[in-house]
mmCIF file of C-alpha atoms in Angstrom:
data_model
loop_
_atom_site.group_PDB
_atom_site.id
_atom_site.type_symbol
_atom_site.label_atom_id
_atom_site.label_comp_id
_atom_site.label_asym_id
_atom_site.label_seq_id
_atom_site.Cartn_x
_atom_site.Cartn_y
_atom_site.Cartn_z
ATOM 1 C CA MET Z 1033 0.000 0.000 0.000
ATOM 2 C CA LEU Z 1034 1.274 3.468 -0.912
ATOM 3 C CA ILE Z 1035 0.241 6.734 0.709
ATOM 4 C CA GLY Z 1036 0.769 9.970 -1.159
ATOM 5 C CA VAL Z 1037 0.621 13.532 0.111
ATOM 6 C CA VAL Z 1038 -0.981 16.048 -2.259
ATOM 7 C CA ARG Z 1039 -1.673 19.775 -2.115
ATOM 8 C CA PRO Z 1040 -3.510 22.240 -4.329
ATOM 9 C CA VAL Z 1041 -1.528 23.997 -7.045
ATOM 10 C CA GLU Z 1042 -2.710 27.564 -6.867
ATOM 11 C CA PHE Z 1043 -0.950 30.902 -7.303
ATOM 12 C CA LYS Z 1044 -1.666 34.519 -7.956
ATOM 13 C CA ASN Z 1045 0.333 37.584 -8.921
ATOM 14 C CA VAL Z 1046 0.092 40.790 -6.936
ATOM 15 C CA THR Z 1047 1.406 44.201 -7.965
ATOM 16 C CA VAL Z 1048 2.192 46.716 -5.217
ATOM 17 C CA GLN Z 1049 3.876 50.118 -5.131
ATOM 18 C CA GLY Z 1050 5.659 51.942 -2.343
ATOM 19 C CA HIS Z 1051 8.621 54.139 -1.496
ATOM 20 C CA GLU Z 1052 10.591 51.720 0.722
ATOM 21 C CA PHE Z 1053 11.277 47.980 0.779
ATOM 22 C CA ASP Z 1054 9.615 47.616 4.186
ATOM 23 C CA GLU Z 1055 6.480 49.227 2.795
ATOM 24 C CA ILE Z 1056 6.550 46.861 -0.200
ATOM 25 C CA ASN Z 1057 6.897 43.850 2.141
ATOM 26 C CA ASP Z 1058 3.979 45.049 4.284
ATOM 27 C CA LEU Z 1059 1.760 45.558 1.222
ATOM 28 C CA ILE Z 1060 2.571 42.091 -0.106
ATOM 29 C CA ALA Z 1061 1.941 40.554 3.327
ATOM 30 C CA ALA Z 1062 -1.466 42.259 3.429
ATOM 31 C CA GLU Z 1063 -2.336 40.601 0.086
ATOM 32 C CA THR Z 1064 -1.118 37.147 1.167
ATOM 33 C CA PRO Z 1065 -3.901 34.926 2.588
ATOM 34 C CA PRO Z 1066 -3.183 32.454 5.410
ATOM 35 C CA GLY Z 1067 -1.618 29.268 4.061
ATOM 36 C CA TRP Z 1068 0.026 31.089 1.149
ATOM 37 C CA LEU Z 1069 3.697 32.078 0.784
ATOM 38 C CA LEU Z 1070 5.580 34.711 -1.156
ATOM 39 C CA VAL Z 1071 7.815 32.899 -3.645
ATOM 40 C CA HIS Z 1072 9.074 35.696 -5.891
ATOM 41 C CA ALA Z 1073 8.937 39.492 -5.760
ATOM 42 C CA PRO Z 1074 11.305 41.416 -8.029
ATOM 43 C CA VAL Z 1075 11.266 45.147 -7.328
ATOM 44 C CA ALA Z 1076 11.871 47.841 -9.934
ATOM 45 C CA MET Z 1077 12.020 51.621 -10.016
ATOM 46 C CA ALA Z 1078 11.093 53.597 -13.109
ATOM 47 C CA LYS Z 1079 13.490 56.220 -14.387
ATOM 48 C CA LYS Z 1080 12.903 59.685 -12.929
ATOM 49 C CA ASP Z 1081 10.600 58.259 -10.233
ATOM 50 C CA THR Z 1082 10.956 57.327 -6.563
ATOM 51 C CA VAL Z 1083 8.131 54.791 -6.525
ATOM 52 C CA LEU Z 1084 9.126 51.140 -6.233
ATOM 53 C CA THR Z 1085 6.951 48.560 -7.985
ATOM 54 C CA ALA Z 1086 6.957 44.886 -7.031
ATOM 55 C CA GLU Z 1087 5.414 42.107 -9.104
ATOM 56 C CA ALA Z 1088 4.953 39.457 -6.417
ATOM 57 C CA ARG Z 1089 3.987 35.834 -6.934
ATOM 58 C CA ILE Z 1090 2.319 34.066 -4.030
ATOM 59 C CA GLU Z 1091 1.505 30.361 -3.950
ATOM 60 C CA ARG Z 1092 -0.790 28.257 -1.833
ATOM 61 C CA ARG Z 1093 1.044 25.909 0.539
ATOM 62 C CA ASP Z 1094 -1.779 24.577 2.715
ATOM 63 C CA GLY Z 1095 -4.525 22.081 1.978
ATOM 64 C CA LEU Z 1096 -2.406 18.939 2.350
ATOM 65 C CA GLN Z 1097 -4.290 15.665 1.919
ATOM 66 C CA GLU Z 1098 -3.333 11.991 1.860
ATOM 67 C CA ILE Z 1099 -4.416 9.529 -0.806
ATOM 68 C CA GLU Z 1100 -3.892 5.753 -0.874
ATOM 69 C CA ALA Z 1101 -3.378 3.184 -3.631
ATOM 70 C CA ASP Z 1102 -1.807 -0.214 -4.215
ATOM 71 C CA ASP Z 1103 0.854 0.969 -6.677
ATOM 72 C CA LEU Z 1104 2.403 4.180 -7.993
ATOM 73 C CA GLU Z 1105 0.398 4.245 -11.220
ATOM 74 C CA ALA Z 1106 -2.880 3.958 -9.312
ATOM 75 C CA LEU Z 1107 -1.723 6.606 -6.829
ATOM 76 C CA GLN Z 1108 -0.878 9.042 -9.600
ATOM 77 C CA ALA Z 1109 -4.288 8.404 -11.184
ATOM 78 C CA LYS Z 1110 -5.937 9.395 -7.872
ATOM 79 C CA VAL Z 1111 -4.277 12.830 -7.728
ATOM 80 C CA PRO Z 1112 -7.221 15.266 -8.066
ATOM 81 C CA GLU Z 1113 -7.263 17.853 -10.845
ATOM 82 C CA GLY Z 1114 -5.443 20.976 -9.697
ATOM 83 C CA TYR Z 1115 -3.344 19.090 -7.114
ATOM 84 C CA GLN Z 1116 0.319 18.122 -6.996
ATOM 85 C CA LEU Z 1117 1.765 14.886 -5.601
ATOM 86 C CA LEU Z 1118 4.445 15.899 -3.089
ATOM 87 C CA SER Z 1119 5.615 12.651 -1.549
ATOM 88 C CA VAL Z 1120 4.962 8.912 -1.473
ATOM 89 C CA ARG Z 1121 5.580 6.426 1.322
ATOM 90 C CA GLU Z 1122 5.010 2.701 1.557
ATOM 91 C CA VAL Z 1123 3.124 1.174 4.484
#
């Protein structure tokens, strides 16, 4: 018997603007729901401007579930649409 751990694959992009990096971080944090993590946030400043713009990508990291099957092929077939198989263990 195999047990697999799956989680939803979900992300969104958030654009924020501010004058300091701390302000940018706070704005991104305010847009990040519980269970989600910031994975990428390049910051840019336009020429002749003091406003920083960040294009942040946040991804869902909660919603873990276990699924069971007799073999790896059957386990992979049980992964729900929109989910990712993270790990497999044998019991």
